[in-house]
Coordinates of C-alpha atoms in Angstrom, one line a residue:
X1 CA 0.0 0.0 0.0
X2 CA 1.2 3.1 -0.8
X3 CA 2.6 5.6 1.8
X4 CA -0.1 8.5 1.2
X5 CA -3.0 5.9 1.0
X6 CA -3.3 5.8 4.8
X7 CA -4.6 8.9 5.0
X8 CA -7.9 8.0 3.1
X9 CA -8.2 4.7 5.0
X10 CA -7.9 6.2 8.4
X11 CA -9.8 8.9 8.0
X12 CA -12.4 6.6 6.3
X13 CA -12.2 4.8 9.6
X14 CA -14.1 8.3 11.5
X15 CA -17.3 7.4 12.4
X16 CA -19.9 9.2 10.8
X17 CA -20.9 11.1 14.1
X18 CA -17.9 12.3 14.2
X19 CA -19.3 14.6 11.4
X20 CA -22.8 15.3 11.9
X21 CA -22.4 19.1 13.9
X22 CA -19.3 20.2 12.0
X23 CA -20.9 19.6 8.4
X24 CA -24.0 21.2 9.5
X25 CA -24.6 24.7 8.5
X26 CA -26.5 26.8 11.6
X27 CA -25.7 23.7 14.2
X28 CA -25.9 25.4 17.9
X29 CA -22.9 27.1 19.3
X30 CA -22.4 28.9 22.5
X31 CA -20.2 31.9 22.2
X32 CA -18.7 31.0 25.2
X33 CA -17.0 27.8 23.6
X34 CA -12.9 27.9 23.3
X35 CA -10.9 25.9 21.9
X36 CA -7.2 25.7 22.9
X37 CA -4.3 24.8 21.3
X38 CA -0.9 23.7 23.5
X39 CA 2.7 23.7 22.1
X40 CA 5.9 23.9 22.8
X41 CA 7.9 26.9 20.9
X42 CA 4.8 28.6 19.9
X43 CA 7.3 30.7 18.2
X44 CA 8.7 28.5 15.2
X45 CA 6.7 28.8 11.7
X46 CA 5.4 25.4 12.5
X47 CA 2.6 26.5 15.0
X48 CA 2.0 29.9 12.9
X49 CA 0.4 27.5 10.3
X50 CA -1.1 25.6 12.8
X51 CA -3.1 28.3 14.6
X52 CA -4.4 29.5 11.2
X53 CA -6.1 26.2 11.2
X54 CA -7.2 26.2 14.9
X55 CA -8.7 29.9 14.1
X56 CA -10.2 29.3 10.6
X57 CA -12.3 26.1 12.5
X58 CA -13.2 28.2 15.4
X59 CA -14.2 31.1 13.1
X60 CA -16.2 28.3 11.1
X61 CA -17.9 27.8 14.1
X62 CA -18.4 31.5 15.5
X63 CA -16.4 30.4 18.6
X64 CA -12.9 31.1 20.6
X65 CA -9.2 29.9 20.1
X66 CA -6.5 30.2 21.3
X67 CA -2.3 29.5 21.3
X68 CA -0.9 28.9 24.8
X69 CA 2.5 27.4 25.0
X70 CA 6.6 28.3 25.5
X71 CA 8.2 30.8 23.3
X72 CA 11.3 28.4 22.9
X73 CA 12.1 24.8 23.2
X74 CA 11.1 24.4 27.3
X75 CA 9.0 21.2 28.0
X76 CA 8.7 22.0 31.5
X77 CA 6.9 25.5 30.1
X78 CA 4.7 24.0 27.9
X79 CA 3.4 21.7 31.0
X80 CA 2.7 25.2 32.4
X81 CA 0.9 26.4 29.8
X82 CA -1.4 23.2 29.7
X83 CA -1.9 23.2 33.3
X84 CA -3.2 27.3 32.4
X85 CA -5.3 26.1 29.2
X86 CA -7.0 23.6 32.0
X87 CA -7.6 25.8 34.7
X88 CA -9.8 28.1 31.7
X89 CA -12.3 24.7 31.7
X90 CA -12.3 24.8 28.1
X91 CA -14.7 22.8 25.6
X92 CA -11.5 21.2 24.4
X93 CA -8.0 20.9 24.3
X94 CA -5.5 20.1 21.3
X95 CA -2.0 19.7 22.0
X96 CA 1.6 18.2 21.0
X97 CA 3.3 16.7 23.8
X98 CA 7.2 17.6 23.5
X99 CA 7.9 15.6 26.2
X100 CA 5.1 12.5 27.0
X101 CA 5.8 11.4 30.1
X102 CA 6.0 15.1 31.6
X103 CA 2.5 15.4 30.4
X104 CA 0.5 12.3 30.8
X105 CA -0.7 12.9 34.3
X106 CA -1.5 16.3 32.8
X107 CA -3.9 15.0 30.1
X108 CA -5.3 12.4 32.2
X109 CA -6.2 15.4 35.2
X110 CA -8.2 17.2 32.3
X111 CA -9.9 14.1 30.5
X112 CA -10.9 13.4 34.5
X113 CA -12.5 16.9 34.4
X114 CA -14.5 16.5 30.9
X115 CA -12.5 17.7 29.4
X116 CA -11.9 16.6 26.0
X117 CA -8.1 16.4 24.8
X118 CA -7.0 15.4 21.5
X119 CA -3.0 15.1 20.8
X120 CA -2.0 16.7 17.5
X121 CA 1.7 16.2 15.7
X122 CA 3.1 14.4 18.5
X123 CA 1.2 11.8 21.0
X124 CA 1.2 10.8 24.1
X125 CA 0.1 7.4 23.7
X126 CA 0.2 6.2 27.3
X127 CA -2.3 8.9 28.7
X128 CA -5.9 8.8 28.3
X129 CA -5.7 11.3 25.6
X130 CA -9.3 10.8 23.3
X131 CA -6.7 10.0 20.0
X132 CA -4.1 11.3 18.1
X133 CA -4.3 13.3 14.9
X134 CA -1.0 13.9 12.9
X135 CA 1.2 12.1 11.1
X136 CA 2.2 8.9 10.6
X137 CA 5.5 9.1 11.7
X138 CA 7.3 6.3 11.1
X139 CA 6.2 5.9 7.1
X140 CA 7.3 9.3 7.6
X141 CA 10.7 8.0 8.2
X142 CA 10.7 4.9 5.3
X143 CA 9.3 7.9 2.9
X144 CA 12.6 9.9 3.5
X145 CA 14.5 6.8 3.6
X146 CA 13.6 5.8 0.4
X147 CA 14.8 9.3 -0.6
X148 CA 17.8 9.0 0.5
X149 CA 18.6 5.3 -0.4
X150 CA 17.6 6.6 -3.8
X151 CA 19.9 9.9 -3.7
X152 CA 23.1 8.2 -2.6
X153 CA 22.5 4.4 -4.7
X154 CA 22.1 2.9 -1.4
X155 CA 25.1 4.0 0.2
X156 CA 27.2 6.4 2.4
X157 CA 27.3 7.9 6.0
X158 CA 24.1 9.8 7.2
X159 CA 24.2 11.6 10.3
X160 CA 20.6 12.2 12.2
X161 CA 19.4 15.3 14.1
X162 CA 16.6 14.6 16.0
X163 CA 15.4 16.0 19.7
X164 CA 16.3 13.7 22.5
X165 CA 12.8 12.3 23.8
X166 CA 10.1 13.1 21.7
X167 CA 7.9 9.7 20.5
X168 CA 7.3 11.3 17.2
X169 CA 11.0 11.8 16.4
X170 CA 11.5 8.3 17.6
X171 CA 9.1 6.7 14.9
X172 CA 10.8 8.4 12.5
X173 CA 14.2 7.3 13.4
X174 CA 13.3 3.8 13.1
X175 CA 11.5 4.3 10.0
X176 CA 14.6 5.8 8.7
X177 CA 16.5 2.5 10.2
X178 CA 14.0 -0.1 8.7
X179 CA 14.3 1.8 5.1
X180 CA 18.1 1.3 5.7
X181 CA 17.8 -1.8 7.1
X182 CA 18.0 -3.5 3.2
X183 CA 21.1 -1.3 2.3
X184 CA 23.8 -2.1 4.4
X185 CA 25.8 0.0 2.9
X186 CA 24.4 3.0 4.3
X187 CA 25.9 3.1 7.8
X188 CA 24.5 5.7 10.6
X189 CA 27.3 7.8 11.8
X190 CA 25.5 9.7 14.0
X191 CA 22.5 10.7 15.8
X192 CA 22.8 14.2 16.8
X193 CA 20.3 15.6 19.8
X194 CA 20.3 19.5 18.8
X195 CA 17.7 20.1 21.9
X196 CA 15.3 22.3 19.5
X197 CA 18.1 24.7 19.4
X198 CA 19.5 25.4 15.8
X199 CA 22.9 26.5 16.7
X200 CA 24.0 23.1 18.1
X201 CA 22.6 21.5 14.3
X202 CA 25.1 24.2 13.2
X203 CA 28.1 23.7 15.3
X204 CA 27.8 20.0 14.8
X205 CA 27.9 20.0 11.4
X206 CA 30.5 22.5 11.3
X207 CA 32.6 20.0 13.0
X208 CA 31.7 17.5 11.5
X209 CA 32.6 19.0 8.1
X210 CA 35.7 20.7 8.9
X211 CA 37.2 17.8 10.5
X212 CA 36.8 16.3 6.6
X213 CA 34.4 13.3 8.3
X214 CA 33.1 11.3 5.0
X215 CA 29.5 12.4 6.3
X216 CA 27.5 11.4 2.8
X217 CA 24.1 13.0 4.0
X218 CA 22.3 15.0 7.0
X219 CA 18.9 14.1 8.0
X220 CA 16.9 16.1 9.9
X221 CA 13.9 14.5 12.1
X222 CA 12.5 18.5 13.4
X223 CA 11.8 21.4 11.7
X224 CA 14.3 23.7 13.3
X225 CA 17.9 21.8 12.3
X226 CA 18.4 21.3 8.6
X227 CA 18.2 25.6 8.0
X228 CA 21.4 25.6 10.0
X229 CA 23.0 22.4 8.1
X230 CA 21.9 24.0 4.9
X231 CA 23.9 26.9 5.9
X232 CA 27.2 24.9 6.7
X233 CA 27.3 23.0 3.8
X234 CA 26.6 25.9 1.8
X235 CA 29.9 28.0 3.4
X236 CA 31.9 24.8 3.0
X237 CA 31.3 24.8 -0.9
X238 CA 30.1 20.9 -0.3
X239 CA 26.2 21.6 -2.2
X240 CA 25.5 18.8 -4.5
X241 CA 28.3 16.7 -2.5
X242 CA 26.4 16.3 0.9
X243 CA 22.7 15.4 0.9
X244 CA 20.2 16.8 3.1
X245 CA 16.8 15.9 3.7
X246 CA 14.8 17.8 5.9
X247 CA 11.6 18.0 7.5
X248 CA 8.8 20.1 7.4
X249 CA 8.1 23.6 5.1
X250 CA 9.7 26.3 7.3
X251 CA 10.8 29.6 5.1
X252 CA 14.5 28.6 5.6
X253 CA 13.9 25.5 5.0
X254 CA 11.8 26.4 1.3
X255 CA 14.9 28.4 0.5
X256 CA 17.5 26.5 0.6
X257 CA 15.3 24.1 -1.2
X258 CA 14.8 26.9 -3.9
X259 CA 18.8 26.6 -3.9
X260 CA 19.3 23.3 -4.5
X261 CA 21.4 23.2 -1.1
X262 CA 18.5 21.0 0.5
X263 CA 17.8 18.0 -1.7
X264 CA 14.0 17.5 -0.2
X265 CA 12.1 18.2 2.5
X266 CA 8.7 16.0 4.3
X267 CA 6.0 17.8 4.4
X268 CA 3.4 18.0 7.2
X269 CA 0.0 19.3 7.4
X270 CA -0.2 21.4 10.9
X271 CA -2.7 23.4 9.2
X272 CA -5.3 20.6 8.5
X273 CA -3.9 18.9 12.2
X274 CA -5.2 21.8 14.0
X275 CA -8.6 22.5 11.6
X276 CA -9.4 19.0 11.6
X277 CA -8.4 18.1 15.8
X278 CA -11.1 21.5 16.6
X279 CA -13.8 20.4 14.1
X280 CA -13.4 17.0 16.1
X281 CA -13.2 18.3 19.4
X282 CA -16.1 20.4 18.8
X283 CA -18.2 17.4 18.2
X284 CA -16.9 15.7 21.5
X285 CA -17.5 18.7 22.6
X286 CA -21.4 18.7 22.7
X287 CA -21.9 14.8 22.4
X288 CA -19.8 13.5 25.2
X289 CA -18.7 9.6 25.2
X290 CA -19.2 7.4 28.3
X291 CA -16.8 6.5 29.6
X292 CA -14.1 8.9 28.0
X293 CA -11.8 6.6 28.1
X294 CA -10.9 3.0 27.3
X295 CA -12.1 2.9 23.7
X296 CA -9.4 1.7 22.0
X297 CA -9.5 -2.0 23.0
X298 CA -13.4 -1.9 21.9
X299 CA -14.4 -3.2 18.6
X300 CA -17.7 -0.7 18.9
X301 CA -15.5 2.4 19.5
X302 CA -17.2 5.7 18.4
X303 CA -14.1 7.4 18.0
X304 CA -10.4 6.1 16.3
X305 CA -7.2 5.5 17.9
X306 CA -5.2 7.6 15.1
X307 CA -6.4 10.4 12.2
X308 CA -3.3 10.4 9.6
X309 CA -3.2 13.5 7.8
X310 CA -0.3 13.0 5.8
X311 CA 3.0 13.6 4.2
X312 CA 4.4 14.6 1.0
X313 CA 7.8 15.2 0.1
X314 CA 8.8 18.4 -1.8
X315 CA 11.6 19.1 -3.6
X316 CA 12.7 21.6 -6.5
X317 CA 10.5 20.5 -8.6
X318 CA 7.1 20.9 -6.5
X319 CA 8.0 23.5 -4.6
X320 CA 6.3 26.2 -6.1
X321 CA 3.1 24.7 -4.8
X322 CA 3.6 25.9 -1.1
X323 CA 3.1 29.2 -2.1
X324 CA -0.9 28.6 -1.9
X325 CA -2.5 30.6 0.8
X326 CA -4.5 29.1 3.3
X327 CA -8.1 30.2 3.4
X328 CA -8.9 33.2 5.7
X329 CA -9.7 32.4 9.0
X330 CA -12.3 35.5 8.9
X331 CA -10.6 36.0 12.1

């Protein structure tokens, strides 16, 4: 089965109530409703595209939203910031655990108040989180594995940067392993932990390159990295010599794809994560399940486990298309 084809069978897989308030034009909302998103780095480009979704829903909808969440890499911040989004009693809750364990008892202390949570991007599969919608992260990682296998003729160094932790990065590590795991000739030198900051991506791969390390390709598993690796291996003169697959759409990331310096980049689809988790939280939202929890061990279940929205991977020949604007929030 092809990679993208999960997304229609999954979504197919949403029960049909699931449906019935958000498709239905003049369906009753109180103004007081919010929904809230919770991030960590509510700064990075990433969650800018996100919250366009989480407003255009809410404005679908005539009801609040709302961004709460750290302004740079800080786990322990965003546990703040969903312990503030809690203490509001919202209808619902979205958010992307950076760190799960830190914010399982979290989730489970609002689903035990009613109030709905739905993870988005990354999960936090051992809470009682309703279900996750996002990507599926670790065809994420065969996708750019086959990439790169197909780049570099199934061989050469790759060095990973990833953030130390984080389930989602995780999956796609060892999708990247298992699409490698035919070629042994492509050998992992490295798996870098660049903490969400960019300017240890940097400094790594200026050592790495300067101490004339036969690194063949850079893969980044986050958003914030391959910018800075792009940069490096620009400086260094070594474009077209190094690969780099990236991940995600950032602007620094688009332009060095423009370049040619970045070979390809996965693309994500925080926009329709954060439209789709409100439409769906809405509709838990006014028709509660009983009990919340414990659904995903029942055959019967009235809602999934997991909503995969998808990836794609652009390069310079596609790239042009991410220039489409989203459609105005009316907020």
């Amino acid at each position: 089965m092809r990679i993208d084809s999960w997304s229609s069978v999954l979504l197919a897989a949403v029960p049909a109530s699931l449906f019935l308030l958000t498709g239905c034009a003049g369906s009753p909302h109180e103004p007081a409703e919010k929904y809230i998103l919770v991030v960590d780095n509510q700064k990075i480009p990433y969650w800018q595209t996100a919250v366009q979704g989480l407003h255009r829903a809410a404005a679908e909808m005539k009801v609040k939203s709302e961004l709460q969440g750290s302004d740079s890499h800080d786990p322990h911040g965003e546990r703040e910031a969903f312990r503030r989004a809690v203490a509001e009693k919202p209808s619902g809750i979205l958010v992307s655990p950076t760190d799960a364990a830190l914010l399982t008892p979290e989730i489970n202390a609002a689903i035990n108040q009613n109030i709905p949570v739905i993870t988005i991007d990354s999960d936090a599969p051992e809470s009682e989180r309703l279900f996750f919608v996002g990507t599926d992260n670790y065809n994420t990682g065969l996708l750019g594995g086959s990439r790169v296998t197909k780049i570099q003729n199934g061989k050469g160094n790759v060095v990973f940067f990833t953030i130390e932790g984080q389930p989602n990065l995780k999956d796609r590590l060892h999708g990247y392993e298992s699409a490698f795991a035919d070629h042994t000739d492509v050998k992992t030198m490295q798996v870098v932990d660049m903490n969400g900051n960019s300017d240890i991506a940097f400094d790594s791969a200026k050592k790495m390159i300067d101490s004339k390390a036969k690194v063949d390709a850079f893969i980044c598993l986050e958003a914030l990295s391959c910018s800075a690796v792009a940069d490096v291996v620009n400086r260094s003169g070594m474009t077209g010599k190094v690969t780099i697959i990236a991940m995600d759409t950032d602007p620094g990331t688009v332009d060095w794809v423009n370049k040619g310096v970045i070979s390809a980049t996965i693309a994500q689809k925080p926009y329709t994560m954060a439209y789709y988790g409100t439409k769906l939280l809405d509709d838990l939202h006014h028709h509660p399940i009983t009990p919340w929890t414990g659904w995903d061990k029942k055959v019967y279940s009235p809602i999934p486990s997991f909503v995969d929205t998808g990836t794609f991977i652009v390069n310079k020949d596609n790239v042009g298309s991410l220039a489409q604007q989203p459609p105005s929030s009316g907020q």
